[in-house]
Amino acid sequence: MSTKPIKIGLLWHSARSGNLGVGALTLANIEIASQVAAELNLEPQFTIFGPRERTPLYLDESLIPTYVISTKSMLSPSGCWTAIGAQDCVLDIAAGDSFADIYGLRRFAFQWVTKMIAIARRVPLVLSPQTIGPFERQPYIALAKMVLKGADAVVARDPMSLDAVRKLAPSAHNALAVDVAFALPYEDNSSQRGQAQLRVGVNVSALLLNEAECGRNRFGLAVDYAVLMRRFIGDLVARPDVEVHLITHCNHPNGGWDDDDVATDKIAAEFPSAVRVPSFAGPCEAKSYISGLDFLVAGRMHACIAAFSSGTPVVPVAYSRKFSGLFGMLDYKWMVPVTGTDTDTALAFIHDCLQRRGELAEDSRRGLQKVEALLDVYRAELRKLFTQVLARGR
């Protein structure tokens, strides 16, 4: 039986973001959508809609092109209005957590206008699993309501986001799923675990390190992140039975405040016996490497998801509600919370987790059973969406 093409716009995705978390969302969403389309005998034709980026591609752009969103393309009738309108449907992942009021008016405006173009052009729109909100002030609240009501489905990736949707727009079609990055393909390197030396990974978040070192701490962490990471790494490198692997998960070609490369180079210079792992070519490569570690402590959420979904015991160091929302939903308690603990207590907790990593791995296995059920909720929404497109004959 011949397949029928379906044009799927991937709004606010990226195939070249230096933030490998955004890349993981993109590649995993393509994987999930492709599987559902194949079930319906559809041939997906993806177009990524996102900002201009100059980092290397993770995939073949001749197969999945990128449409660059800019102020000019949003304002031009032949720009986003035409390109988004030409799609059969749109999956909008908002880079994971950008549909919120915490990043300022400019980013919100880009998010809002592009979503409203799909709604105005009557292109079926699904907000793929993501953090929704917070929206705590006007005009963000009113504008967010318009999107939530106009979308064909709003899929939250944690219960707090689902609550936000239901409070803002009770009539919106909503569902609870989970972060799609759990479905990111990877090469299983778990055979590298259990060697004479424990392979302990540490992902030092540049964002959190710089916040701590400048004393600003805008995320309100109860721990001193810089002190916590340095003390933990210092303890590990003193142990002959441990090999420390310093890994990055968010890199920028020009460096800067949020560049894990810069932060990790600084830490590596302070602890020269640690292995400074080269930056990864893409999110699949990062997850593949993480799957070979015995243990990971990470400040980047998608590095944590890579570990959790590949069987590597992990301790997330949280900086927002998206951590507690996600891992709480999976009954995974092994996390340094944003508040409620001090640096000494957090350090002792991480060391205890390292000793009890078998318990962490078992809790991850149980959590992954919930992940599959929650991903099935999202697959059902995609099935409904693609069937709707077929019925409309777009």
Coordinates of C-alpha atoms in Angstrom, one line a residue:
M1 CA 0.0 0.0 0.0
S2 CA 1.4 3.4 -1.0
T3 CA 2.0 6.0 1.8
K4 CA 0.4 9.4 1.9
P5 CA 2.6 12.4 2.7
I6 CA 1.9 14.6 5.7
K7 CA 3.6 17.9 6.2
I8 CA 4.5 18.4 9.9
G9 CA 5.8 21.7 11.1
L10 CA 8.0 21.3 14.2
L11 CA 7.7 24.7 15.8
W12 CA 10.4 25.9 18.2
H13 CA 12.5 22.7 17.7
S14 CA 16.2 22.7 16.7
A15 CA 18.5 20.3 14.9
R16 CA 21.6 22.3 15.8
S17 CA 21.1 24.0 19.2
G18 CA 24.1 24.1 21.4
N19 CA 21.7 23.2 24.2
L20 CA 21.6 19.5 23.7
G21 CA 18.3 19.4 25.7
V22 CA 16.5 21.2 22.9
G23 CA 18.2 18.9 20.4
A24 CA 17.1 15.9 22.4
L25 CA 13.5 17.1 22.3
T26 CA 13.7 17.6 18.6
L27 CA 15.2 14.2 17.6
A28 CA 12.9 12.4 20.1
N29 CA 9.8 14.1 18.8
I30 CA 10.7 13.3 15.2
E31 CA 11.2 9.6 16.3
I32 CA 7.8 9.5 18.0
A33 CA 5.9 11.3 15.3
S34 CA 7.5 9.1 12.6
Q35 CA 6.4 5.9 14.4
V36 CA 2.8 7.1 14.8
A37 CA 2.7 8.3 11.1
A38 CA 4.0 4.9 9.9
E39 CA 1.2 3.2 11.9
L40 CA -1.3 5.2 9.8
N41 CA 0.6 4.6 6.5
L42 CA 1.7 8.2 6.4
E43 CA 5.0 9.6 5.2
P44 CA 6.0 12.5 7.4
Q45 CA 7.7 15.5 5.8
F46 CA 9.1 17.6 8.6
T47 CA 10.1 21.2 8.6
I48 CA 11.8 22.6 11.7
F49 CA 10.8 26.2 12.6
G50 CA 13.3 27.9 15.0
P51 CA 15.8 30.7 15.5
R52 CA 19.0 31.2 13.4
E53 CA 21.8 29.1 14.8
R54 CA 25.4 28.5 13.6
T55 CA 26.3 25.4 15.5
P56 CA 26.8 22.1 13.6
L57 CA 23.7 20.1 12.5
Y58 CA 22.7 16.8 14.2
L59 CA 20.8 15.6 11.1
D60 CA 20.7 15.9 7.3
E61 CA 19.1 19.2 6.5
S62 CA 18.3 18.0 3.0
L63 CA 15.9 15.5 4.6
I64 CA 14.5 17.9 7.3
P65 CA 14.9 21.6 6.4
T66 CA 14.9 24.4 8.9
Y67 CA 12.8 27.6 8.4
V68 CA 14.4 30.5 10.3
I69 CA 12.1 32.5 12.5
S70 CA 13.0 36.2 12.7
T71 CA 11.3 39.5 13.3
K72 CA 11.3 40.0 9.5
S73 CA 9.9 36.5 8.7
M74 CA 7.1 37.0 11.3
L75 CA 6.1 40.4 9.9
S76 CA 6.2 39.5 6.3
P77 CA 3.1 38.0 4.6
S78 CA 5.3 35.7 2.6
G79 CA 7.2 34.7 5.7
C80 CA 6.0 32.7 8.7
W81 CA 2.3 33.3 7.8
T82 CA 2.8 31.5 4.5
A83 CA 5.3 28.8 5.7
I84 CA 3.3 27.8 8.8
G85 CA 0.1 27.9 6.8
A86 CA 1.5 25.5 4.3
Q87 CA 1.8 22.7 6.9
D88 CA -0.8 20.0 7.4
C89 CA -0.3 20.2 11.2
V90 CA 2.1 21.8 13.7
L91 CA 3.8 20.3 16.7
D92 CA 5.1 23.1 19.0
I93 CA 7.5 22.1 21.7
A94 CA 8.5 25.7 22.8
A95 CA 12.1 24.6 23.3
G96 CA 10.9 22.6 26.3
D97 CA 10.0 25.5 28.6
S98 CA 9.8 28.8 26.7
F99 CA 6.0 29.2 26.8
A100 CA 6.2 31.2 30.0
D101 CA 6.5 34.7 31.3
I102 CA 9.9 34.2 33.0
Y103 CA 12.0 34.9 29.9
G104 CA 10.8 38.3 29.1
L105 CA 8.4 39.9 26.6
R106 CA 10.5 39.5 23.5
R107 CA 10.8 35.7 23.7
F108 CA 7.2 35.4 24.7
A109 CA 6.2 37.5 21.7
F110 CA 8.0 35.2 19.3
Q111 CA 6.4 32.2 21.0
W112 CA 2.9 33.7 21.0
V113 CA 2.8 35.1 17.4
T114 CA 4.0 31.9 15.8
K115 CA 1.4 29.8 17.7
M116 CA -1.3 32.3 16.8
I117 CA -0.4 32.1 13.1
A118 CA -1.1 28.4 13.1
I119 CA -4.4 29.0 14.9
A120 CA -5.4 31.8 12.5
R121 CA -4.5 29.7 9.5
R122 CA -6.5 26.9 10.9
V123 CA -3.6 24.5 10.8
P124 CA -4.1 21.9 13.6
L125 CA -1.8 22.7 16.4
V126 CA -0.6 20.5 19.2
L127 CA 1.6 21.8 22.0
S128 CA 3.9 18.8 22.4
P129 CA 4.9 17.7 26.0
Q130 CA 6.5 20.8 27.6
T131 CA 6.5 22.9 30.7
I132 CA 3.5 25.3 30.5
G133 CA 4.0 28.6 32.4
P134 CA 4.4 30.1 34.8
F135 CA 2.1 33.0 33.7
E136 CA 1.6 35.3 36.7
R137 CA 1.0 38.7 35.2
Q138 CA -0.7 40.5 32.4
P139 CA -0.7 40.7 29.4
Y140 CA 0.9 37.2 29.5
I141 CA -2.1 35.6 31.2
A142 CA -4.6 36.8 28.7
L143 CA -2.4 36.0 25.7
A144 CA -1.5 32.5 27.0
K145 CA -5.2 31.8 27.4
M146 CA -5.8 32.5 23.7
V147 CA -3.2 30.0 22.6
L148 CA -4.3 27.3 25.1
K149 CA -8.0 27.6 23.9
G150 CA -7.0 27.7 20.2
A151 CA -4.7 24.7 20.2
D152 CA -6.2 21.3 19.2
A153 CA -4.4 19.8 22.2
V154 CA -2.1 21.0 25.0
V155 CA 0.2 18.2 26.4
A156 CA 1.9 18.9 29.6
R157 CA 5.1 17.1 30.7
D158 CA 4.5 17.4 34.4
P159 CA 1.5 17.7 36.8
M160 CA 2.3 21.3 37.7
S161 CA 2.1 22.3 34.1
L162 CA -1.2 20.5 33.7
D163 CA -2.6 22.3 36.6
A164 CA -1.4 25.6 35.1
V165 CA -3.3 24.8 31.9
R166 CA -6.5 23.8 33.7
K167 CA -6.5 27.0 35.7
L168 CA -5.8 29.3 32.8
A169 CA -8.0 27.6 30.2
P170 CA -10.4 25.0 31.7
S171 CA -12.0 24.4 28.3
A172 CA -8.7 23.6 26.6
H173 CA -8.2 20.0 25.5
N174 CA -5.3 18.9 27.8
A175 CA -3.4 15.8 28.6
L176 CA -0.5 14.7 30.8
A177 CA 2.4 13.0 29.2
V178 CA 6.1 13.1 29.9
D179 CA 9.2 14.7 28.3
V180 CA 9.7 13.2 24.9
A181 CA 13.5 13.1 25.4
F182 CA 13.0 9.8 27.2
A183 CA 12.5 8.3 23.8
L184 CA 15.8 9.7 22.3
P185 CA 17.6 6.9 20.4
Y186 CA 21.1 6.1 21.6
E187 CA 23.9 3.4 21.5
D188 CA 23.8 1.3 24.7
N189 CA 27.2 1.4 26.4
S190 CA 26.1 -0.1 29.7
S191 CA 28.7 -2.8 29.3
Q192 CA 31.3 -0.2 30.3
R193 CA 29.9 0.0 33.8
G194 CA 31.1 -2.1 36.7
Q195 CA 34.9 -1.8 36.0
A196 CA 37.6 -1.7 38.7
Q197 CA 37.2 2.1 38.8
L198 CA 33.7 3.6 39.1
R199 CA 33.0 5.9 36.2
V200 CA 31.3 8.9 37.9
G201 CA 30.0 11.6 35.6
V202 CA 29.6 15.2 36.7
N203 CA 27.8 17.7 34.6
V204 CA 28.6 21.2 35.9
S205 CA 26.0 23.6 34.7
A206 CA 27.6 26.9 33.6
L207 CA 24.4 28.7 34.3
L208 CA 24.3 27.6 38.0
L209 CA 28.1 27.9 38.5
N210 CA 28.1 31.5 37.2
E211 CA 25.1 32.4 39.3
A212 CA 26.7 31.0 42.4
E213 CA 30.1 32.6 41.7
C214 CA 28.7 36.1 41.1
G215 CA 26.5 35.8 44.2
R216 CA 23.3 36.6 42.3
N217 CA 21.5 33.2 42.7
R218 CA 18.4 34.2 40.7
F219 CA 17.0 30.7 40.9
G220 CA 17.0 30.8 44.7
L221 CA 19.1 27.7 45.3
A222 CA 19.5 26.8 49.0
V223 CA 22.9 25.3 48.3
D224 CA 26.0 27.1 47.1
Y225 CA 26.3 25.3 43.8
A226 CA 29.9 26.2 43.1
V227 CA 31.0 25.0 46.5
L228 CA 28.9 21.8 46.2
M229 CA 30.3 20.8 42.9
R230 CA 34.0 21.6 43.8
R231 CA 33.7 19.7 47.1
F232 CA 32.1 16.7 45.5
I233 CA 34.6 16.5 42.6
G234 CA 37.5 17.0 45.1
D235 CA 36.3 14.1 47.2
L236 CA 36.0 11.9 44.2
V237 CA 39.4 12.6 42.7
A238 CA 41.0 11.7 46.0
R239 CA 39.5 8.2 45.7
P240 CA 41.6 5.6 43.8
D241 CA 38.5 3.6 43.0
V242 CA 36.8 6.4 41.1
E243 CA 37.4 8.0 37.7
V244 CA 35.7 11.4 37.3
H245 CA 34.2 12.3 33.9
L246 CA 33.4 16.0 33.4
I247 CA 30.7 16.3 30.8
T248 CA 28.9 19.2 29.1
H249 CA 25.3 19.4 27.8
C250 CA 24.9 23.1 26.8
N251 CA 27.5 24.7 24.6
H252 CA 27.7 27.9 22.6
P253 CA 30.2 28.7 19.8
N254 CA 31.1 32.1 21.3
G255 CA 31.3 31.0 24.9
G256 CA 29.4 33.0 27.5
W257 CA 27.4 32.8 30.7
D258 CA 25.5 29.7 29.8
D259 CA 28.3 27.7 28.1
D260 CA 29.2 24.5 29.9
D261 CA 32.4 24.2 27.9
V262 CA 33.8 27.3 29.5
A263 CA 32.7 26.2 33.0
T264 CA 33.9 22.6 32.6
D265 CA 37.3 23.8 31.3
K266 CA 37.6 25.9 34.4
I267 CA 36.8 23.0 36.7
A268 CA 39.0 20.6 34.7
A269 CA 42.0 23.0 35.2
E270 CA 41.3 22.8 39.0
F271 CA 41.1 19.0 39.0
P272 CA 43.6 17.8 36.3
S273 CA 43.2 14.1 37.2
A274 CA 39.5 14.2 36.1
V275 CA 38.6 13.2 32.5
R276 CA 37.5 16.2 30.6
V277 CA 35.1 14.6 28.1
P278 CA 35.1 16.4 24.7
S279 CA 31.8 18.2 23.8
F280 CA 29.3 15.9 22.1
A281 CA 28.4 16.1 18.5
G282 CA 24.7 15.9 19.3
P283 CA 22.2 14.7 21.9
C284 CA 22.3 11.0 20.8
E285 CA 26.0 10.9 21.3
A286 CA 25.7 12.5 24.8
K287 CA 23.1 10.0 25.9
S288 CA 25.2 7.1 24.5
Y289 CA 28.2 8.3 26.5
I290 CA 26.1 8.8 29.7
S291 CA 24.8 5.2 29.3
G292 CA 28.3 3.9 30.0
L293 CA 28.7 5.7 33.3
D294 CA 28.2 4.1 36.7
F295 CA 26.7 7.3 38.2
L296 CA 25.9 10.9 37.2
V297 CA 25.3 14.2 39.0
A298 CA 23.9 16.8 36.7
G299 CA 22.6 20.3 36.6
R300 CA 21.1 20.1 33.1
M301 CA 17.7 18.4 33.1
H302 CA 18.1 16.6 29.8
A303 CA 21.5 15.1 30.9
C304 CA 19.5 13.7 33.8
I305 CA 16.8 12.3 31.5
A306 CA 19.5 10.8 29.3
A307 CA 20.9 9.0 32.4
F308 CA 17.5 8.0 33.8
S309 CA 16.3 6.5 30.5
S310 CA 19.5 4.6 29.8
G311 CA 19.9 3.0 33.2
T312 CA 22.6 5.2 34.7
P313 CA 21.8 6.2 38.4
V314 CA 21.5 9.9 38.5
V315 CA 21.2 12.7 41.0
P316 CA 19.7 15.9 39.5
V317 CA 20.6 19.2 41.0
A318 CA 17.4 21.1 40.6
Y319 CA 17.0 24.8 39.8
S320 CA 13.3 25.1 38.9
R321 CA 9.9 23.4 39.3
K322 CA 10.4 21.4 36.1
F323 CA 12.8 19.1 38.0
S324 CA 10.5 18.3 40.9
G325 CA 7.5 18.2 38.6
L326 CA 9.0 15.6 36.3
F327 CA 10.9 13.4 38.7
G328 CA 8.2 13.7 41.4
M329 CA 5.7 12.3 38.8
L330 CA 8.0 9.3 38.4
D331 CA 8.3 8.8 42.1
Y332 CA 12.1 9.4 41.9
K333 CA 13.2 11.0 45.2
W334 CA 17.0 11.1 44.6
M335 CA 17.4 14.8 43.8
V336 CA 19.0 17.9 45.4
P337 CA 16.0 20.2 45.7
V338 CA 16.0 23.9 45.0
T339 CA 15.2 24.7 48.6
G340 CA 15.1 22.9 52.0
T341 CA 18.8 21.8 52.2
D342 CA 22.2 23.3 52.8
T343 CA 25.4 22.6 51.0
D344 CA 26.8 20.2 53.6
T345 CA 23.6 18.2 53.7
A346 CA 23.4 18.1 49.9
L347 CA 27.0 16.9 49.7
A348 CA 26.4 14.1 52.2
F349 CA 23.2 13.2 50.3
I350 CA 25.0 12.9 46.9
H351 CA 27.8 10.7 48.5
D352 CA 25.1 8.5 50.0
C353 CA 23.4 8.2 46.6
L354 CA 26.6 7.1 45.1
Q355 CA 26.8 4.3 47.7
R356 CA 23.2 3.4 47.1
R357 CA 23.3 3.6 43.3
G358 CA 21.7 0.2 43.0
E359 CA 18.5 1.6 44.7
L360 CA 18.6 4.6 42.3
A361 CA 18.8 2.3 39.3
E362 CA 15.9 0.2 40.6
D363 CA 13.7 3.3 41.1
S364 CA 14.6 4.4 37.6
R365 CA 13.5 1.1 36.2
R366 CA 10.1 1.5 38.0
G367 CA 9.8 5.1 36.8
L368 CA 10.4 4.0 33.1
Q369 CA 7.3 1.9 33.3
K370 CA 5.3 5.1 34.0
V371 CA 7.2 6.9 31.3
E372 CA 6.0 4.4 28.6
A373 CA 2.4 4.8 29.7
L374 CA 2.7 8.6 29.6
L375 CA 4.4 8.6 26.2
D376 CA 1.4 6.4 25.0
V377 CA -0.8 9.3 26.0
Y378 CA 1.1 11.6 23.7
R379 CA 1.2 9.0 20.9
A380 CA -2.6 8.8 21.2
E381 CA -2.9 12.6 20.7
L382 CA -0.7 12.4 17.6
R383 CA -2.8 9.5 16.3
K384 CA -5.9 11.7 16.7
L385 CA -4.1 14.7 15.1
F386 CA -2.9 12.8 12.0
T387 CA -6.3 11.1 11.6
Q388 CA -7.9 14.5 11.7
V389 CA -5.5 15.7 9.0
L390 CA -6.4 12.7 6.8
A391 CA -10.1 13.3 7.3
R392 CA -9.7 17.0 6.3
G393 CA -7.8 16.0 3.2
R394 CA -5.2 18.8 3.7

